[in-house]
């Protein structure tokens, strides 16, 4: 993804909501890239633009060398077989009027794969893979719990043997105990099917558990990218440090030093000049309101967009 923008017009005004405002990152084959940030920062919009569920304002998205934004019609449909999504809300993403067998087999019907018996066998296989009894295929969504519904959604996403799955906050609507089951299921399926995930979440503990690399997003921009181990042990951006300080420690004898951010998140209609985080940053200096920092590699595999990070200015000289 290179320089992705998605601006939504504001009704009755010339203003636009800058939901995604220049996002660039790579996802490597077989890895899980976690995308984290506060609610409303543009994470889900990035995932939907990647799959062209909504059309980006501008930018470039490539999948295995193919221009995702430059295809249409039958070519786009063929490409979508390799890119699927798991939606956030398991109660809203399943059609209540359809039986499970029809929900899971619908991608096969759309892409004309197999006959009725072959599809039925495929549905039974997928339900077993996600930990559900194949006999459940004749039931309706209202007969399942939230965790079971999300497993059905995962089975549907796997139906076409995709290479990339965008998991859009797949566990945020579930109980904590069920979250662990679903996350472990996703990890097992990744190993079995050699899947690549874009895992979108605001649950930092969940992202640490499942991700190989993590990208931190704030107000439509990526502010830091690193391996999960590096990011959680050595966060460089002040916003990342504030997010990590909010993770509860499961030990009543230990306390974490919380970084409480001042003020509210600025509106994406009129974001601040310079660094978008400077209005809430505890380390901001006057230059932060003037300089709009881009992502620069300050350590191997660790990129950050902050002029206060040692080595950020030097990184530009190295790149030149």
Short mmCIF file of C-alpha atoms in Angstrom, two decimals:
data_model
loop_
_atom_site.label_atom_id
_atom_site.label_comp_id
_atom_site.label_asym_id
_atom_site.label_seq_id
_atom_site.Cartn_x
_atom_site.Cartn_y
_atom_site.Cartn_z
CA UNK A 1 0.00 0.00 0.00
CA UNK A 2 1.48 3.32 -1.07
CA UNK A 3 0.17 6.78 -0.25
CA UNK A 4 -3.41 5.67 0.38
CA UNK A 5 -5.99 8.41 0.94
CA UNK A 6 -9.69 8.10 1.68
CA UNK A 7 -11.67 11.28 2.20
CA UNK A 8 -15.40 11.24 2.86
CA UNK A 9 -17.44 14.32 1.86
CA UNK A 10 -19.41 16.10 4.58
CA UNK A 11 -23.06 16.58 3.64
CA UNK A 12 -23.98 20.19 2.99
CA UNK A 13 -20.38 21.36 3.13
CA UNK A 14 -17.20 21.54 1.09
CA UNK A 15 -15.29 19.87 3.93
CA UNK A 16 -14.09 16.27 3.89
CA UNK A 17 -13.39 13.76 6.62
CA UNK A 18 -9.75 12.70 6.20
CA UNK A 19 -10.28 9.13 7.42
CA UNK A 20 -7.08 7.83 5.81
CA UNK A 21 -4.50 10.43 4.89
CA UNK A 22 -1.39 8.98 3.31
CA UNK A 23 -0.91 5.43 4.59
CA UNK A 24 2.02 3.33 3.37
CA UNK A 25 2.98 -0.17 4.52
CA UNK A 26 3.86 -3.67 3.32
CA UNK A 27 2.49 -7.05 4.37
CA UNK A 28 4.77 -10.02 3.75
CA UNK A 29 3.66 -13.49 2.74
CA UNK A 30 2.72 -15.66 5.71
CA UNK A 31 2.95 -12.95 8.35
CA UNK A 32 0.41 -11.19 10.53
CA UNK A 33 0.58 -7.40 10.47
CA UNK A 34 -1.30 -5.92 13.41
CA UNK A 35 -2.89 -2.51 12.84
CA UNK A 36 -3.71 -0.74 16.11
CA UNK A 37 -4.97 2.64 17.26
CA UNK A 38 -7.86 4.42 18.91
CA UNK A 39 -11.40 4.03 17.64
CA UNK A 40 -11.99 6.33 14.68
CA UNK A 41 -8.35 6.56 13.57
CA UNK A 42 -9.08 4.93 10.18
CA UNK A 43 -8.02 1.31 10.74
CA UNK A 44 -11.15 -0.32 9.33
CA UNK A 45 -11.19 2.11 6.41
CA UNK A 46 -7.66 1.01 5.49
CA UNK A 47 -8.75 -2.65 5.45
CA UNK A 48 -11.83 -1.95 3.37
CA UNK A 49 -9.86 0.15 0.87
CA UNK A 50 -7.31 -2.64 0.56
CA UNK A 51 -10.10 -4.98 -0.56
CA UNK A 52 -11.92 -2.26 -2.51
CA UNK A 53 -15.07 -2.64 -0.46
CA UNK A 54 -14.85 1.13 -0.57
CA UNK A 55 -12.95 3.01 -3.26
CA UNK A 56 -9.89 4.99 -2.12
CA UNK A 57 -9.64 8.67 -3.00
CA UNK A 58 -6.15 8.05 -4.33
CA UNK A 59 -3.11 5.88 -3.73
CA UNK A 60 -1.78 2.54 -4.85
CA UNK A 61 -2.49 -0.99 -3.62
CA UNK A 62 -0.56 -3.95 -5.06
CA UNK A 63 -1.20 -7.63 -4.35
CA UNK A 64 1.50 -9.99 -5.59
CA UNK A 65 2.49 -7.48 -8.24
CA UNK A 66 -1.08 -6.81 -9.42
CA UNK A 67 -2.64 -3.35 -9.24
CA UNK A 68 -5.74 -3.87 -7.07
CA UNK A 69 -7.15 -0.43 -7.90
CA UNK A 70 -6.59 -0.84 -11.64
CA UNK A 71 -8.71 -3.95 -12.25
CA UNK A 72 -12.45 -4.29 -12.68
CA UNK A 73 -15.16 -6.73 -13.70
CA UNK A 74 -14.19 -10.38 -13.97
CA UNK A 75 -10.54 -9.67 -13.21
CA UNK A 76 -11.46 -8.01 -9.92
CA UNK A 77 -13.75 -10.91 -9.04
CA UNK A 78 -10.94 -13.40 -9.64
CA UNK A 79 -8.60 -11.30 -7.52
CA UNK A 80 -11.12 -11.20 -4.69
CA UNK A 81 -10.95 -14.99 -4.40
CA UNK A 82 -7.49 -14.47 -2.95
CA UNK A 83 -8.44 -11.63 -0.57
CA UNK A 84 -11.18 -12.05 2.03
CA UNK A 85 -12.41 -10.33 5.19
CA UNK A 86 -13.62 -11.32 8.64
CA UNK A 87 -16.01 -8.65 9.85
CA UNK A 88 -16.06 -7.16 13.33
CA UNK A 89 -19.63 -7.84 14.42
CA UNK A 90 -20.66 -11.51 14.17
CA UNK A 91 -24.27 -10.49 14.80
CA UNK A 92 -24.47 -8.09 11.86
CA UNK A 93 -22.25 -9.90 9.34
CA UNK A 94 -24.39 -13.06 9.02
CA UNK A 95 -27.71 -12.95 7.17
CA UNK A 96 -30.36 -14.03 9.74
CA UNK A 97 -32.56 -15.47 6.95
CA UNK A 98 -29.90 -17.85 5.64
CA UNK A 99 -28.88 -21.21 7.06
CA UNK A 100 -25.23 -21.76 7.90
CA UNK A 101 -24.75 -24.04 4.89
CA UNK A 102 -25.91 -21.23 2.57
CA UNK A 103 -23.81 -18.58 4.33
CA UNK A 104 -20.58 -20.57 4.08
CA UNK A 105 -21.24 -21.87 0.55
CA UNK A 106 -22.29 -18.49 -0.87
CA UNK A 107 -18.72 -17.63 -2.05
CA UNK A 108 -18.59 -20.99 -3.84
CA UNK A 109 -21.91 -20.28 -5.55
CA UNK A 110 -20.83 -16.77 -6.61
CA UNK A 111 -17.59 -18.09 -8.12
CA UNK A 112 -19.29 -21.20 -9.58
CA UNK A 113 -17.12 -23.69 -7.76
CA UNK A 114 -18.40 -27.28 -7.51
CA UNK A 115 -21.91 -28.72 -7.64
CA UNK A 116 -24.39 -28.88 -4.75
CA UNK A 117 -22.92 -32.02 -3.19
CA UNK A 118 -19.34 -30.79 -3.50
CA UNK A 119 -20.30 -27.51 -1.87
CA UNK A 120 -22.05 -29.33 0.95
CA UNK A 121 -18.92 -31.40 1.54
CA UNK A 122 -16.79 -28.24 1.50
CA UNK A 123 -19.07 -26.57 4.08
CA UNK A 124 -18.83 -29.61 6.37
CA UNK A 125 -15.03 -29.58 6.04
CA UNK A 126 -14.81 -25.85 6.82
CA UNK A 127 -17.05 -26.14 9.87
CA UNK A 128 -14.84 -28.89 11.23
CA UNK A 129 -11.77 -26.74 10.61
CA UNK A 130 -13.19 -23.91 12.74
CA UNK A 131 -14.30 -26.21 15.53
CA UNK A 132 -18.02 -26.57 14.76
CA UNK A 133 -20.08 -29.71 14.24
CA UNK A 134 -21.00 -30.14 10.53
CA UNK A 135 -24.53 -31.01 11.68
CA UNK A 136 -24.90 -27.32 12.58
CA UNK A 137 -25.04 -26.35 8.90
CA UNK A 138 -28.84 -26.55 8.85
CA UNK A 139 -29.22 -24.04 11.69
CA UNK A 140 -29.78 -20.28 11.52
CA UNK A 141 -27.38 -17.67 12.98
CA UNK A 142 -29.67 -16.84 15.92
CA UNK A 143 -29.12 -20.36 17.25
CA UNK A 144 -25.42 -19.68 17.91
CA UNK A 145 -23.39 -17.75 20.48
CA UNK A 146 -21.20 -14.81 19.49
CA UNK A 147 -18.05 -16.94 19.40
CA UNK A 148 -19.74 -19.59 17.27
CA UNK A 149 -21.02 -16.93 14.88
CA UNK A 150 -17.51 -15.56 14.45
CA UNK A 151 -16.28 -19.08 13.67
CA UNK A 152 -18.93 -19.25 10.95
CA UNK A 153 -17.64 -15.94 9.59
CA UNK A 154 -14.11 -17.36 9.58
CA UNK A 155 -15.31 -20.47 7.74
CA UNK A 156 -16.93 -18.26 5.09
CA UNK A 157 -13.70 -16.29 4.67
CA UNK A 158 -11.77 -19.54 4.14
CA UNK A 159 -14.21 -20.99 1.59
CA UNK A 160 -12.24 -19.86 -1.48
CA UNK A 161 -8.77 -20.71 -0.12
CA UNK A 162 -7.64 -17.07 0.04
CA UNK A 163 -4.03 -15.94 0.51
CA UNK A 164 -4.78 -12.72 2.42
CA UNK A 165 -7.43 -12.19 5.10
CA UNK A 166 -8.30 -8.81 6.57
CA UNK A 167 -9.46 -9.51 10.13
CA UNK A 168 -11.35 -6.36 11.09
CA UNK A 169 -11.46 -6.44 14.90
CA UNK A 170 -12.65 -10.07 14.81
CA UNK A 171 -12.69 -10.53 18.59
CA UNK A 172 -13.67 -7.10 19.94
CA UNK A 173 -17.37 -8.07 20.29
CA UNK A 174 -16.60 -11.32 22.12
CA UNK A 175 -16.07 -12.26 25.76
CA UNK A 176 -12.45 -12.40 26.88
CA UNK A 177 -12.42 -16.20 27.21
CA UNK A 178 -13.91 -16.58 23.74
CA UNK A 179 -11.43 -14.04 22.34
CA UNK A 180 -8.56 -16.33 23.24
CA UNK A 181 -10.22 -19.29 21.51
CA UNK A 182 -10.82 -17.34 18.30
CA UNK A 183 -7.31 -15.83 18.25
CA UNK A 184 -5.75 -19.27 18.75
CA UNK A 185 -7.99 -20.63 15.99
CA UNK A 186 -6.78 -17.91 13.61
CA UNK A 187 -3.17 -18.72 14.46
CA UNK A 188 -3.72 -22.44 13.84
CA UNK A 189 -5.47 -21.78 10.51
CA UNK A 190 -2.63 -19.50 9.44
CA UNK A 191 -0.14 -22.31 9.93
CA UNK A 192 -2.33 -24.87 8.16
CA UNK A 193 -3.31 -22.78 5.13
CA UNK A 194 -0.25 -20.47 4.91
CA UNK A 195 -2.46 -17.42 5.36
CA UNK A 196 -1.41 -13.79 5.55
CA UNK A 197 -3.35 -11.55 7.95
CA UNK A 198 -3.95 -7.85 8.33
CA UNK A 199 -5.21 -8.00 11.93
CA UNK A 200 -7.04 -4.80 12.86
CA UNK A 201 -7.70 -4.23 16.55
CA UNK A 202 -7.58 -1.76 19.41
CA UNK A 203 -6.84 -4.61 21.85
CA UNK A 204 -3.10 -4.27 22.24
CA UNK A 205 -2.68 -7.47 24.26
CA UNK A 206 -4.41 -9.49 21.54
CA UNK A 207 -2.29 -7.87 18.82
CA UNK A 208 0.92 -8.69 20.70
CA UNK A 209 -0.12 -12.34 20.93
CA UNK A 210 -0.90 -12.90 17.25
CA UNK A 211 1.19 -10.37 15.28
CA UNK A 212 4.63 -10.65 13.71
CA UNK A 213 4.81 -6.89 13.07
CA UNK A 214 2.65 -4.05 14.36
CA UNK A 215 1.70 -0.73 12.75
CA UNK A 216 0.35 2.02 15.01
CA UNK A 217 -2.17 4.42 13.52
CA UNK A 218 -3.27 7.86 14.71
CA UNK A 219 -5.77 10.17 13.01
CA UNK A 220 -5.43 8.66 9.54
CA UNK A 221 -1.64 8.20 9.59
CA UNK A 222 0.80 5.41 10.46
CA UNK A 223 3.12 6.71 13.19
CA UNK A 224 5.23 3.63 13.99
CA UNK A 225 5.95 0.18 12.55
CA UNK A 226 8.12 -2.52 14.13
CA UNK A 227 8.20 -6.18 15.00
CA UNK A 228 5.81 -7.05 17.82
CA UNK A 229 8.67 -7.84 20.19
CA UNK A 230 10.51 -4.60 19.39
CA UNK A 231 7.41 -2.41 19.58
CA UNK A 232 6.26 -3.74 22.95
CA UNK A 233 9.72 -3.64 24.54
CA UNK A 234 11.07 -0.47 22.93
CA UNK A 235 8.24 1.83 21.75
CA UNK A 236 9.62 5.06 20.30
CA UNK A 237 6.64 7.22 19.38
CA UNK A 238 5.00 9.02 22.33
CA UNK A 239 1.57 7.86 21.17
CA UNK A 240 2.69 4.22 21.10
CA UNK A 241 4.08 4.56 24.62
CA UNK A 242 0.78 6.05 25.80
CA UNK A 243 -1.19 3.18 24.24
CA UNK A 244 1.04 0.53 25.79
CA UNK A 245 0.83 2.17 29.22
CA UNK A 246 -2.92 1.51 29.19
CA UNK A 247 -2.54 -2.29 28.94
CA UNK A 248 -3.54 -3.79 32.31
CA UNK A 249 -1.03 -6.03 34.05
CA UNK A 250 -2.59 -9.28 35.35
CA UNK A 251 -0.80 -8.95 38.69
CA UNK A 252 -2.35 -6.96 41.57
CA UNK A 253 1.08 -6.35 43.14
CA UNK A 254 2.42 -4.52 40.07
CA UNK A 255 1.43 -1.14 38.74
CA UNK A 256 2.13 0.38 35.36
CA UNK A 257 3.04 4.05 35.01
CA UNK A 258 0.11 5.38 33.02
CA UNK A 259 0.64 8.10 30.43
CA UNK A 260 -2.59 10.08 30.41
CA UNK A 261 -2.98 12.09 27.23
CA UNK A 262 -4.37 15.58 27.51
CA UNK A 263 -7.28 16.86 25.46
CA UNK A 264 -9.44 15.06 22.93
CA UNK A 265 -8.62 13.49 19.58
CA UNK A 266 -8.72 16.30 16.96
CA UNK A 267 -11.36 16.16 14.26
CA UNK A 268 -10.28 14.45 11.01
CA UNK A 269 -12.14 17.20 9.15
CA UNK A 270 -9.53 19.76 10.23
CA UNK A 271 -6.47 17.94 11.58
CA UNK A 272 -3.69 19.91 13.30
CA UNK A 273 -0.77 21.30 11.31
CA UNK A 274 2.57 19.58 11.54
CA UNK A 275 2.53 16.37 13.55
CA UNK A 276 -1.08 15.39 14.14
CA UNK A 277 -0.29 14.18 17.64
CA UNK A 278 1.43 17.35 18.87
CA UNK A 279 -1.74 18.80 20.45
CA UNK A 280 -1.82 15.89 22.92
CA UNK A 281 1.84 14.91 23.06
CA UNK A 282 3.61 15.27 26.42
CA UNK A 283 6.94 15.68 24.60
CA UNK A 284 5.89 18.23 21.97
CA UNK A 285 8.11 21.20 21.12
CA UNK A 286 7.26 24.22 18.90
CA UNK A 287 8.74 22.53 15.81
CA UNK A 288 6.17 19.73 16.14
CA UNK A 289 3.43 22.15 15.05
CA UNK A 290 5.44 23.05 11.95
CA UNK A 291 7.06 19.80 10.74
CA UNK A 292 4.83 17.02 9.39
CA UNK A 293 7.05 13.97 10.00
CA UNK A 294 7.11 11.05 7.60
CA UNK A 295 7.96 7.46 8.51
CA UNK A 296 11.71 6.91 8.70
CA UNK A 297 13.72 3.85 9.67
CA UNK A 298 15.61 4.72 12.85
CA UNK A 299 16.65 1.12 13.61
CA UNK A 300 16.61 -2.06 11.49
CA UNK A 301 12.96 -2.84 10.77
CA UNK A 302 11.74 -0.06 13.08
CA UNK A 303 10.19 3.02 11.44
CA UNK A 304 8.68 6.00 13.25
CA UNK A 305 7.19 9.39 12.38
CA UNK A 306 8.41 11.68 15.18
CA UNK A 307 11.07 14.41 15.13
CA UNK A 308 11.70 13.85 18.85
CA UNK A 309 12.99 10.32 18.31
CA UNK A 310 16.81 10.13 18.27
CA UNK A 311 18.03 9.33 14.79
CA UNK A 312 14.93 10.54 12.93
CA UNK A 313 16.71 13.48 11.24
CA UNK A 314 19.79 11.35 10.58
CA UNK A 315 17.61 8.74 8.84
CA UNK A 316 16.88 11.18 6.02
CA UNK A 317 20.60 11.69 5.38
CA UNK A 318 21.15 7.92 5.25
CA UNK A 319 18.28 7.51 2.78
CA UNK A 320 19.77 10.14 0.49
#
